[in-house]
Coordinates of C-alpha atoms and ligand atoms in Angstrom, one line a residue:
X1 CA -100.3 -141.7 122.5
X2 CA -97.7 -141.4 125.3
X3 CA -96.4 -144.9 124.7
X4 CA -96.3 -144.3 120.9
X5 CA -94.5 -141.0 121.5
X6 CA -92.0 -142.8 123.8
X7 CA -91.3 -145.5 121.2
X8 CA -90.9 -142.9 118.4
X9 CA -88.3 -141.2 120.6
X10 CA -86.4 -144.5 121.1
X11 CA -87.0 -145.4 117.5
X12 CA -85.7 -142.1 116.5
X13 CA -82.5 -142.6 118.4
X14 CA -82.2 -146.1 117.1
X15 CA -82.7 -145.0 113.5
X16 CA -80.2 -142.2 113.9
X17 CA -77.7 -144.7 115.2
X18 CA -78.4 -147.2 112.4
X19 CA -77.7 -144.5 109.8
X20 CA -74.5 -143.7 111.5
X21 CA -73.8 -147.4 112.0
X22 CA -70.9 -147.9 109.5
X23 CA -68.9 -145.6 111.7
X24 CA -69.5 -147.6 114.9
X25 CA -70.0 -151.3 114.0
X26 CA -66.3 -152.3 114.1
X27 CA -64.8 -155.4 115.6
X28 CA -63.8 -153.9 119.0
X29 CA -67.3 -152.4 119.4
X30 CA -68.9 -155.7 118.5
X31 CA -66.6 -157.5 120.9
X32 CA -67.2 -155.0 123.7
X33 CA -71.0 -155.4 123.1
X34 CA -70.7 -159.1 123.2
X35 CA -68.7 -159.1 126.5
X36 CA -71.2 -156.6 128.0
X37 CA -74.0 -158.8 127.0
X38 CA -72.4 -162.0 128.5
X39 CA -71.7 -160.2 131.8
X40 CA -75.2 -158.7 131.9
X41 CA -76.8 -162.0 131.3
X42 CA -74.6 -163.6 133.9
X43 CA -75.5 -160.9 136.4
X44 CA -79.1 -161.4 135.6
X45 CA -78.8 -165.2 136.1
X46 CA -77.1 -164.5 139.5
X47 CA -79.9 -162.2 140.5
X48 CA -82.5 -164.8 139.5
X49 CA -80.3 -167.6 141.2
X50 CA -82.1 -167.4 144.5
X51 CA -85.5 -167.7 142.8
X52 CA -84.4 -170.4 140.4
X53 CA -82.6 -172.5 143.0
X54 CA -84.2 -172.0 146.5
X55 CA -82.5 -175.1 147.9
X56 CA -78.9 -174.0 147.0
X57 CA -76.5 -172.3 149.4
X58 CA -75.9 -168.6 148.6
X59 CA -73.7 -168.1 145.5
X60 CA -70.8 -165.6 145.8
X61 CA -71.5 -163.0 143.0
X62 CA -68.8 -162.7 140.3
X63 CA -68.2 -160.7 137.2
X64 CA -66.3 -163.0 134.8
X65 CA -68.1 -166.2 133.8
X66 CA -66.1 -169.4 134.2
X67 CA -63.3 -167.7 136.2
X68 CA -65.8 -166.7 138.9
X69 CA -64.1 -166.1 142.2
X70 CA -61.0 -168.1 141.3
X71 CA -58.6 -165.3 141.5
X72 CA -59.7 -163.8 144.9
X73 CA -59.9 -167.4 146.3
X74 CA -56.6 -168.5 144.7
X75 CA -54.6 -165.6 146.0
X76 CA -55.9 -165.4 149.6
X77 CA -58.3 -168.3 150.4
X78 CA -58.7 -167.6 154.2
X79 CA -59.4 -163.9 153.6
X80 CA -61.9 -164.9 150.9
X81 CA -63.6 -167.4 153.3
X82 CA -63.8 -164.8 156.1
X83 CA -65.4 -162.2 153.8
X84 CA -67.9 -164.8 152.6
X85 CA -68.6 -166.0 156.1
X86 CA -69.5 -162.4 157.2
X87 CA -72.0 -162.1 154.4
X88 CA -73.4 -165.6 154.0
X89 CA -72.5 -167.7 157.1
X90 CA -70.7 -171.0 157.2
X91 CA -72.2 -172.4 153.9
X92 CA -71.8 -170.7 150.6
X93 CA -70.8 -171.5 147.0
X94 CA -68.4 -169.9 144.6
X95 CA -67.4 -170.5 141.0
X96 CA -63.8 -171.5 140.4
X97 CA -62.7 -172.1 136.8
X98 CA -66.0 -173.5 135.6
X99 CA -66.7 -175.6 138.8
X100 CA -69.1 -174.7 141.6
X101 CA -67.5 -175.2 145.0
X102 CA -69.8 -175.4 148.0
X103 CA -67.8 -174.4 151.1
X104 CA -68.9 -175.5 154.6
X105 CA -66.7 -173.8 157.1
X106 CA -66.0 -175.0 160.7
X107 CA -66.0 -178.4 162.5
X108 CA -69.5 -179.3 161.3
X109 CA -68.3 -178.7 157.7
X110 CA -65.3 -180.9 158.3
X111 CA -67.5 -183.7 159.5
X112 CA -70.0 -183.3 156.6
X113 CA -67.3 -183.6 154.0
X114 CA -64.5 -185.7 155.5
X115 CA -67.0 -188.2 156.8
X116 CA -69.1 -188.1 153.7
X117 CA -70.4 -191.4 152.3
X118 CA -68.5 -193.0 149.4
X119 CA -71.8 -192.9 147.4
X120 CA -72.0 -189.1 148.0
X121 CA -68.5 -187.7 147.7
X122 CA -65.4 -188.7 145.7
X123 CA -61.8 -187.5 146.3
X124 CA -60.6 -189.4 143.2
X125 CA -63.0 -187.5 141.0
X126 CA -61.8 -184.3 142.6
X127 CA -58.0 -184.9 142.4
X128 CA -57.2 -187.6 139.8
X129 CA -56.7 -185.2 136.8
X130 CA -54.0 -183.3 138.8
X131 CA -52.3 -186.2 140.5
X132 CA -52.3 -189.1 138.0
X133 CA -50.0 -187.4 135.4
X134 CA -47.6 -186.7 138.3
X135 CA -47.8 -190.0 140.3
X136 CA -48.5 -192.4 137.4
X137 CA -51.2 -194.8 136.5
X138 CA -53.1 -197.2 138.8
X139 CA -52.4 -195.7 142.2
X140 CA -53.8 -193.2 144.7
X141 CA -56.6 -191.4 142.8
X142 CA -56.3 -193.3 139.6
X143 CA -58.1 -196.3 141.0
X144 CA -61.3 -197.1 143.0
X145 CA -61.4 -196.0 146.6
X146 CA -61.2 -199.5 148.0
X147 CA -57.8 -199.9 146.2
X148 CA -56.5 -196.7 147.7
X149 CA -57.5 -197.8 151.2
X150 CA -55.4 -201.0 150.7
X151 CA -52.5 -199.0 149.1
X152 CA -52.4 -196.9 152.3
X153 CA -52.3 -200.1 154.3
X154 CA -49.4 -201.4 152.2
X155 CA -47.5 -198.2 152.7
X156 CA -48.0 -198.2 156.4
X157 CA -45.9 -201.3 156.6
X158 CA -42.9 -199.0 156.2
X159 CA -44.3 -196.5 158.7
X160 CA -43.9 -198.6 161.9
X161 CA -42.0 -197.8 165.1
X162 CA -39.2 -200.2 164.0
X163 CA -39.1 -198.3 160.6
X164 CA -38.8 -195.0 162.5
X165 CA -36.1 -196.3 164.8
X166 CA -34.0 -197.0 161.7
X167 CA -34.9 -193.7 160.0
X168 CA -33.8 -191.3 162.8
X169 CA -30.0 -191.9 162.5
X170 CA -30.2 -191.6 158.7
X171 CA -32.1 -188.3 158.9
X172 CA -29.6 -187.0 161.4
X173 CA -26.7 -187.9 159.1
X174 CA -28.5 -186.2 156.1
X175 CA -29.1 -183.0 158.1
X176 CA -25.5 -182.8 159.4
X177 CA -24.2 -183.3 155.9
X178 CA -26.5 -180.6 154.7
X179 CA -25.5 -178.2 157.4
X180 CA -21.8 -178.9 156.6
X181 CA -21.8 -178.8 152.8
X182 CA -24.9 -177.1 151.5
X183 CA -24.7 -173.6 149.8
X184 CA -27.4 -172.5 152.3
X185 CA -26.0 -173.4 155.7
X186 CA -22.5 -174.5 154.8
X187 CA -20.6 -171.6 156.4
X188 CA -19.9 -170.8 160.0
X189 CA -22.5 -168.0 159.8
X190 CA -24.5 -166.3 157.1
X191 CA -27.9 -165.7 155.5
X192 CA -29.9 -168.7 154.2
X193 CA -32.9 -168.8 152.0
X194 CA -35.1 -171.3 153.8
X195 CA -37.6 -171.6 150.9
X196 CA -34.7 -172.9 148.8
X197 CA -33.1 -175.0 151.6
X198 CA -36.1 -177.0 153.0
X199 CA -37.3 -178.6 149.7
X200 CA -33.7 -179.9 149.2
X201 CA -33.3 -181.0 152.8
X202 CA -36.7 -182.7 152.7
X203 CA -36.0 -184.7 149.6
X204 CA -32.7 -185.9 151.0
X205 CA -34.1 -187.0 154.3
X206 CA -37.3 -188.5 152.9
X207 CA -35.6 -190.4 150.0
X208 CA -32.8 -191.7 152.3
X209 CA -35.3 -193.0 154.9
X210 CA -38.4 -194.0 152.8
X211 CA -36.6 -195.0 149.5
X212 CA -33.4 -196.4 151.1
X213 CA -29.7 -195.8 150.6
X214 CA -29.4 -196.9 147.0
X215 CA -32.0 -194.5 145.7
X216 CA -30.5 -191.7 147.8
X217 CA -27.0 -192.7 146.4
X218 CA -28.4 -192.3 142.9
X219 CA -29.4 -188.8 143.6
X220 CA -27.5 -186.5 141.2
X221 CA -28.0 -183.1 139.4
X222 CA -29.9 -185.0 136.7
X223 CA -32.3 -186.6 139.1
X224 CA -32.7 -183.3 140.9
X225 CA -33.8 -181.8 137.5
X226 CA -36.3 -184.7 137.0
X227 CA -37.8 -184.1 140.5
X228 CA -38.0 -180.4 139.7
X229 CA -39.8 -181.1 136.3
X230 CA -42.2 -183.5 138.0
X231 CA -42.7 -181.0 140.9
X232 CA -43.7 -178.3 138.4
X233 CA -46.5 -180.5 137.3
X234 CA -47.9 -180.5 140.9
X235 CA -49.4 -177.1 140.8
X236 CA -53.0 -175.8 141.4
X237 CA -53.1 -174.6 137.8
X238 CA -52.8 -178.2 136.7
X239 CA -56.0 -178.8 138.6
X240 CA -57.6 -176.4 136.1
X241 CA -55.5 -177.4 133.0
X242 CA -54.2 -180.9 133.7
X243 CA -52.9 -181.4 130.1
X244 CA -51.9 -178.8 127.5
X245 CA -49.6 -179.3 124.5
X246 CA -46.8 -177.3 126.2
X247 CA -43.1 -178.1 126.9
X248 CA -43.7 -178.0 130.7
X249 CA -46.3 -180.7 130.5
X250 CA -44.0 -182.8 128.3
X251 CA -41.2 -182.3 130.9
X252 CA -43.5 -183.5 133.6
X253 CA -44.5 -186.6 131.7
X254 CA -40.9 -187.4 130.8
X255 CA -39.8 -186.9 134.5
X256 CA -42.6 -189.2 135.8
X257 CA -41.5 -192.0 133.4
X258 CA -37.8 -191.5 134.2
X259 CA -38.3 -191.5 138.0
X260 CA -40.7 -194.4 137.8
X261 CA -38.1 -196.3 135.7
X262 CA -35.5 -195.6 138.3
X263 CA -37.6 -197.0 141.1
X264 CA -38.5 -200.0 138.9
X265 CA -34.8 -200.7 138.5
X266 CA -34.4 -200.9 142.2
X267 CA -37.4 -203.1 142.6
X268 CA -36.2 -205.5 139.8
X269 CA -32.7 -205.7 141.4
X270 CA -34.0 -206.4 144.8
X271 CA -36.4 -209.1 143.5
X272 CA -33.5 -210.7 141.5
X273 CA -30.6 -210.4 144.0
X274 CA -32.5 -210.9 147.2
X275 CA -34.8 -213.7 146.2
X276 CA -36.2 -215.5 149.2
X277 CA -34.9 -212.9 151.6
X278 CA -37.3 -210.6 153.5
X279 CA -36.2 -207.1 154.2
X280 CA -38.0 -204.2 155.8
X281 CA -35.5 -201.3 155.1
X282 CA -37.8 -198.8 153.5
X283 CA -41.1 -198.0 151.7
X284 CA -40.0 -200.1 148.6
X285 CA -39.4 -203.2 150.8
X286 CA -42.6 -202.4 152.7
X287 CA -44.8 -202.4 149.6
X288 CA -42.9 -205.3 147.9
X289 CA -43.8 -207.4 150.9
X290 CA -47.4 -206.1 151.1
X291 CA -48.7 -205.7 147.5
X292 CA -51.5 -208.2 147.3
X293 CA -55.1 -206.8 147.5
X294 CA -57.7 -208.7 149.5
X295 CA -59.2 -210.0 146.3
X296 CA -55.9 -211.7 145.4
X297 CA -55.0 -209.1 142.7
X298 CA -51.5 -207.6 143.0
X299 CA -50.0 -204.2 142.5
X300 CA -47.7 -204.4 139.4
X301 CA -44.0 -203.3 140.0
X302 CA -44.8 -200.2 137.9
X303 CA -47.6 -199.4 140.2
X304 CA -45.4 -200.0 143.3
X305 CA -42.9 -197.5 141.7
X306 CA -45.8 -195.0 141.0
X307 CA -47.2 -195.4 144.5
X308 CA -43.7 -194.5 145.9
X309 CA -43.7 -191.4 143.7
X310 CA -47.1 -190.3 145.0
X311 CA -46.2 -190.8 148.6
X312 CA -42.8 -189.1 148.2
X313 CA -44.4 -186.2 146.4
X314 CA -47.1 -185.7 149.0
X315 CA -44.6 -185.9 151.9
X316 CA -42.2 -183.6 150.1
X317 CA -44.5 -180.6 149.7
X318 CA -46.0 -180.8 153.1
X319 CA -42.7 -181.3 155.0
X320 CA -40.8 -178.7 153.0
X321 CA -43.5 -176.1 153.7
X322 CA -43.8 -177.0 157.4
X323 CA -40.0 -176.9 158.0
X324 CA -39.7 -173.6 156.3
X325 CA -42.4 -172.0 158.4
X326 CA -41.1 -173.5 161.6
X327 CA -37.5 -172.2 161.0
X328 CA -39.0 -168.7 160.3
X329 CA -41.1 -168.7 163.5
X330 CA -38.2 -170.0 165.6
X331 CA -36.1 -167.3 164.0
X332 CA -38.6 -164.7 165.0
X333 CA -38.7 -166.1 168.6
X334 CA -35.1 -167.4 169.3
X335 CA -36.1 -168.0 172.9
X336 CA -37.9 -171.1 171.7
X337 CA -34.7 -172.4 170.2
X338 CA -33.1 -172.3 173.6
X339 CA -36.1 -174.1 175.2
X340 CA -35.7 -176.8 172.5
X341 CA -31.9 -177.0 173.1
X342 CA -32.5 -177.5 176.8
X343 CA -35.0 -180.2 176.0
X344 CA -32.3 -181.9 173.9
X345 CA -29.9 -181.8 176.9
X346 CA -32.5 -183.0 179.4
X347 CA -33.8 -185.9 177.3
X348 CA -30.7 -187.1 175.4
X349 CA -28.0 -186.3 178.1
X350 CA -24.3 -186.0 177.4
X351 CA -21.5 -188.6 177.0
X352 CA -18.3 -188.7 179.1
X353 CA -16.7 -186.0 176.9
X354 CA -19.7 -183.8 177.5
X355 CA -21.0 -184.2 173.9
X356 CA -24.8 -184.4 173.5
X357 CA -25.8 -188.1 172.8
X358 CA -27.4 -188.6 169.4
X359 CA -31.1 -188.4 169.3
X360 CA -33.2 -191.6 169.0
X361 CA -36.8 -192.3 168.0
X362 CA -37.6 -193.0 171.7
X363 CA -36.1 -189.6 172.7
X364 CA -38.4 -187.8 170.3
X365 CA -41.4 -189.3 172.1
X366 CA -40.1 -187.6 175.3
X367 CA -39.9 -184.1 173.8
X368 CA -43.3 -182.3 174.4
X369 CA -42.0 -178.9 173.5
X370 CA -40.5 -180.0 170.2
X371 CA -43.8 -181.7 169.5
X372 CA -45.7 -178.6 170.5
X373 CA -43.5 -176.5 168.0
X374 CA -44.5 -178.8 165.2
X375 CA -48.2 -178.9 166.2
X376 CA -48.3 -175.0 166.4
X377 CA -46.6 -174.6 163.1
X378 CA -49.2 -176.9 161.5
X379 CA -52.0 -174.9 163.2
X380 CA -50.8 -171.7 161.6
X381 CA -49.7 -173.1 158.3
X382 CA -51.8 -176.1 157.3
X383 CA -50.0 -177.2 154.1
X384 CA -53.3 -178.0 152.4
X385 CA -55.5 -174.9 152.7
X386 CA -58.5 -176.5 150.9
X387 CA -59.7 -180.1 150.8
X388 CA -62.5 -181.0 148.4
X389 CA -64.6 -183.8 147.0
X390 CA -66.8 -184.2 143.9
X391 CA -70.5 -184.6 144.7
X392 CA -71.9 -187.8 143.1
X393 CA -75.5 -187.5 144.0
X394 CA -77.6 -184.6 145.6
X395 CA -76.4 -184.1 149.1
X396 CA -78.7 -182.5 151.7
X397 CA -76.8 -180.4 154.3
X398 CA -78.1 -181.4 157.7
X399 CA -80.3 -179.0 159.7
X400 CA -80.7 -176.7 156.6
X401 CA -82.9 -176.6 153.5
X402 CA -79.8 -176.7 151.3
X403 CA -79.0 -179.6 148.9
X404 CA -75.6 -179.7 147.1
X405 CA -76.3 -180.8 143.5
X406 CA -74.5 -183.7 141.8
X407 CA -71.5 -182.5 139.8
X408 CA -70.7 -179.7 142.2
X409 CA -67.8 -179.9 144.7
X410 CA -67.9 -179.7 148.4
X411 CA -64.9 -177.9 150.1
X412 CA -63.6 -177.6 153.6
X413 CA -60.7 -175.6 155.1
X414 CA -59.5 -176.9 158.4
X415 CA -56.7 -174.3 157.9
X416 CA -59.2 -171.6 158.2
X417 CA -60.7 -172.9 161.5
X418 CA -57.2 -173.5 162.9
X419 CA -56.4 -169.8 162.5
X420 CA -59.7 -168.5 163.9
X421 CA -60.3 -166.8 167.2
X422 CA -63.5 -168.8 167.6
X423 CA -61.4 -171.9 168.3
X424 CA -57.9 -170.6 169.3
X425 CA -57.0 -167.7 171.6
X426 CA -54.5 -165.3 169.9
X427 CA -55.1 -167.4 166.9
X428 CA -52.5 -165.6 164.7
X429 CA -49.7 -165.8 167.2
X430 CA -47.1 -168.6 167.3
X431 CA -47.5 -169.9 170.9
X432 CA -46.3 -173.6 171.1
X433 CA -46.9 -173.6 174.9
X434 CA -50.6 -173.6 174.2
X435 CA -50.3 -177.3 173.3
X436 CA -48.5 -178.1 176.6
X437 CA -51.7 -177.5 178.6
X438 CA -53.8 -179.7 176.3
X439 CA -54.1 -183.4 177.0
X440 CA -53.6 -184.7 173.4
X441 CA -54.1 -188.4 174.4
X442 CA -56.6 -189.9 172.1
X443 CA -57.6 -193.0 174.0
X444 CA -61.1 -191.7 174.7
X445 CA -62.1 -191.1 171.1
X446 CA -64.2 -193.6 169.1
X447 CA -62.3 -195.0 166.1
X448 CA -63.1 -196.7 162.8
X449 CA -61.0 -198.7 160.3
X450 CA -61.4 -198.0 156.6
X451 CA -58.8 -200.6 155.7
X452 CA -55.5 -198.9 156.6
X453 CA -55.8 -198.8 160.4
X454 CA -57.9 -197.1 163.1
X455 CA -58.7 -193.5 162.6
X456 CA -60.8 -191.3 165.0
X457 CA -64.5 -191.5 164.0
X458 CA -65.2 -187.8 164.7
X459 CA -64.1 -185.2 162.2
X460 CA -66.0 -182.3 164.0
X461 CA -62.8 -180.8 165.2
X462 CA -61.3 -177.4 164.4
X463 CA -57.7 -178.9 164.4
X464 CA -57.4 -181.3 161.5
X465 CA -54.0 -180.6 159.7
X466 CA -53.9 -184.3 158.6
X467 CA -57.6 -184.5 157.6
X468 CA -60.0 -187.1 158.9
X469 CA -62.1 -190.0 157.7
X470 CA -61.3 -192.5 155.0
X471 CA -58.8 -190.1 153.3
X472 CA -57.0 -189.2 156.5
X473 CA -53.2 -188.9 156.2
X474 CA -51.0 -191.9 156.9
X475 CA -47.9 -189.8 157.1
X476 CA -48.5 -187.9 160.3
X477 CA -46.1 -190.1 162.4
X478 CA -43.4 -190.1 159.7
X479 CA -43.8 -186.3 159.4
X480 CA -43.3 -185.8 163.1
X481 CA -40.2 -188.1 163.1
X482 CA -38.7 -186.3 160.0
X483 CA -39.5 -182.8 161.2
X484 CA -38.6 -183.5 164.9
X485 CA -35.2 -185.0 163.9
X486 CA -34.5 -182.0 161.5
X487 CA -35.3 -179.3 164.1
X488 CA -33.5 -181.2 166.9
X489 CA -30.3 -181.3 164.7
X490 CA -30.8 -177.6 163.7
X491 CA -31.0 -176.3 167.3
X492 CA -28.0 -178.5 168.3
X493 CA -25.8 -177.1 165.5
X494 CA -26.8 -173.4 165.2
X495 CA -28.8 -170.4 166.3
X496 CA -30.7 -168.2 163.9
X497 CA -32.9 -165.1 163.7
X498 CA -34.9 -163.4 161.0
X499 CA -33.0 -160.7 158.9
X500 CA -33.3 -157.0 159.8
X501 CA -36.8 -156.0 160.9
X502 CA -37.7 -159.6 161.8
X503 CA -41.0 -159.7 159.9
X504 CA -42.4 -163.0 158.8
X505 CA -42.9 -163.3 155.0
X506 CA -46.3 -163.2 153.4
X507 CA -48.1 -166.5 152.5
X508 CA -47.9 -167.8 148.9
X509 CA -51.2 -169.6 148.4
X510 CA -50.6 -170.2 144.7
X511 CA -48.5 -173.3 145.1
X512 CA -49.8 -176.8 146.0
X513 CA -49.2 -176.1 149.7
X514 CA -49.1 -172.8 151.7
X515 CA -45.5 -171.6 151.4
X516 CA -43.7 -168.6 152.7
X517 CA -43.3 -166.1 149.8
X518 CA -39.9 -166.8 148.2
X519 CA -37.2 -165.8 149.0
X520 CA -37.7 -166.1 152.8
X521 CA -34.4 -165.8 154.8
X522 CA -32.9 -166.5 158.2
X523 CA -29.5 -165.3 159.5
X524 CA -27.6 -168.1 161.3
X525 CA -24.5 -168.7 163.4
X526 CA -23.1 -172.2 164.0
X527 CA -22.8 -173.1 167.7
X528 CA -19.2 -173.3 168.8
X529 CA -19.1 -176.3 171.1
X530 CA -19.2 -179.7 169.4
X531 CA -22.8 -180.8 169.9
Ligands
X2N601 C1 -55.0 -168.4 137.5 C2 -54.1 -166.9 142.1 O1 -53.8 -170.3 141.3 O2 -54.7 -165.6 140.3 F1 -49.9 -185.6 147.3 F2 -50.0 -190.2 148.1 C3 -49.9 -187.9 147.7 C4 -55.3 -180.3 147.6 C5 -55.2 -181.2 145.4 C6 -55.7 -179.0 147.0 C7 -55.6 -179.9 144.8 C8 -57.0 -173.8 142.1 C9 -55.9 -172.9 144.0 C10 -56.8 -172.6 141.4 C11 -55.7 -171.7 143.3 C12 -50.5 -189.0 148.2 C13 -49.2 -185.2 151.8 C14 -51.7 -186.6 148.6 C15 -51.3 -185.2 151.6 C16 -57.1 -169.5 140.9 C17 -54.7 -167.3 138.4 C18 -52.8 -184.7 147.4 C19 -56.3 -177.5 143.7 C20 -55.7 -176.4 145.8 C21 -57.1 -176.3 143.4 C22 -56.5 -175.2 145.5 C23 -55.0 -183.6 146.7 C24 -51.4 -184.2 149.3 N1 -50.3 -185.6 152.4 N2 -49.5 -184.7 150.6 N3 -56.5 -168.4 140.3 O3 -54.7 -182.4 147.4 O4 -53.4 -185.3 149.6 C25 -50.5 -186.7 147.9 C26 -52.3 -187.7 149.1 C27 -55.1 -181.3 146.7 C28 -55.8 -178.9 145.7 C29 -56.5 -173.9 143.4 C30 -56.2 -171.5 142.0 C31 -51.7 -188.9 148.9 C32 -54.9 -169.8 141.0 C33 -53.9 -166.6 140.6 C34 -54.1 -167.8 139.7 N4 -56.1 -177.6 145.1 N5 -56.6 -175.1 144.0 N6 -50.7 -184.7 150.5 N7 -56.1 -170.3 141.3 N8 -55.2 -168.7 140.4 C35 -52.3 -185.2 148.7 C36 -54.6 -184.7 149.0 C37 -54.3 -184.7 147.5
HEM602 C1 -53.7 -187.5 153.2 C2 -51.9 -183.6 155.4 C3 -47.5 -185.7 155.3 C4 -49.3 -189.3 152.8 C5 -53.6 -186.2 153.8 C6 -54.7 -185.3 154.0 C7 -54.2 -184.2 154.6 C8 -52.8 -184.5 154.8 C9 -54.9 -183.0 155.0 C10 -56.2 -185.5 153.6 C11 -56.4 -185.1 152.2 C12 -57.9 -185.2 151.8 O1 -58.7 -185.6 152.7 O2 -58.2 -184.8 150.7 C13 -50.5 -183.8 155.6 C14 -49.6 -183.0 156.3 C15 -48.4 -183.6 156.3 C16 -48.5 -184.8 155.5 C17 -50.0 -181.7 157.0 C18 -47.1 -183.1 156.9 C19 -46.9 -182.1 157.7 C20 -47.6 -186.8 154.6 C21 -46.5 -187.8 154.4 C22 -47.0 -188.8 153.7 C23 -48.4 -188.5 153.5 C24 -45.1 -187.6 155.0 C25 -46.4 -190.1 153.3 C26 -45.3 -190.6 153.9 C27 -50.6 -189.1 152.7 C28 -51.6 -190.1 152.1 C29 -52.8 -189.6 152.2 C30 -52.7 -188.3 152.9 C31 -51.2 -191.4 151.5 C32 -54.2 -190.2 151.9 C33 -54.8 -189.6 150.7 C34 -56.2 -190.1 150.5 O3 -56.6 -191.1 151.2 O4 -56.9 -189.5 149.7 N1 -52.4 -185.7 154.2 N2 -49.8 -184.9 155.1 N3 -48.8 -187.3 154.0 N4 -51.4 -188.0 153.1 FE1 -50.6 -186.5 154.2

């Protein structure tokens, strides 16, 4: 009787509502009801998640299907990781724009993902949709992994000691021209927007050294526009929406073709006019001389051009971000600029007129403090805050009951560990000296060769700004030469501080690399004495 009574009550309410229905069943109400239903079902599914999938890592709860935790992650990944770690530990999953990302924080996570087997994890499946429209077809992630390993070997032909010896004076010349003529630093003193200056300085120094004088000479306002259009296609959002019928995607595709054609022209001219000669001036020469795979197949000239675009694009974002952060930290602690200046005097010496001798590649190897400044900048500002792979078959996580299912992604964040008190004392402070006590010689470590040279076998380290394993960076030495030469020339030519208040800018995580929020400024004064 009670149950009947209860149902009648509900029925009564229901029937009253149905009679009044015409007043309430309108589109917004229907839509609201639908959204409510989807969210409720989604929340129910999350509640049942643990029961349904006992062998999965904990899933971070979210309100909006598909989007999941993308926004909280996208805006502040390290904060997001720290909050999740407090609740779930080092292993947890979150939904990001329809994909499930299984995060494994800390050195064990780095080893698990970066040393993952080819059969288990794929970088090309994770990245190709974003990178191929920007780099072009047939290279980096638009080809099987064994091809990428050989492309990295080909590129390394232009990243030798002899290459660097020839790059240093070219980079010095580009920096000096920039400090004399650019709108940013072209005066005797003033305020400069480093988030505008460093991308320009990076492309000039990288193209002059890696692509050679003729490509650098072709640089004009038109090519700058093309690089900017291409650059706009290299954004995290393109990871989610790689192709949309929108003008900005068409501009990206047009820029990729135009820049690739430009590099192709240079390759054709060199093949035509320098037949039989062997040059090793830059990356284009390096790859032209080394473009035959082990199985006898060759990179086409178009692919050589596209590989150059990919490598320049990668180096561009990482170096521009690192140099901006270094200038800001050195502006906040100008005492470090003086220590760097003294190191320049001590290592390079002065000529008969008392002028500092120009820096050479060998000098850079004798500058531990300059090296420490770069190393500390990369610790606090790892350009790539997240590295991930697509899981190709169920992946058990060692020493746990967890299995990462096929089709999910695994993600690591060395940037998170590098800024964590668990691994570095005063982890959030810029203290280059901390690296002077550390013996960074790597002769003790076991190494392995994936096809592009020896890399350390272990990836269980908290400090991995250049990654590890088969996808480890090949640009580390070039980056140190480029950044070391840029900062050496900066401290010789000027002194700088942060503007009033001296606060460092916030981090903009929404670009491809971790940038200072734009516009980030320094106040500079050119040094009087001729350096
Ligand atoms: C929508 C926040 O933005 O609410 F370049 F030859 C060249 C690394 C690729 C990371 C992709 C997605 C972040 C969504 C935020 C070469 C030199 C390389 C190495 C959510 C509202 C490229 C994409 C970043 C997804 C995170 C791939 C680079 N050395 N360069 N909401 O690297 O090496 C190269 C290699 C990638 C990613 C993300 C969101 C070789 C938002 C706001 C919005 N991620 N991400 N390189 N998100 N929001 C490189 C590795 C290779
Ligand atoms: C790979 C960081 C500069 C070319 C990587 C990876 C990281 C990284 C973390 C591994 C990506 C992954 O595992 O998914 C950096 C940093 C740089 C820098 C912090 C500068 C401060 C450069 C430069 C070049 C370059 C200057 C080229 C001249 C590459 C290439 C790969 C790579 C070819 C291999 C990608 C793969 O095998 O999947 N880099 N990079 N990088 N980087 Fe760099």
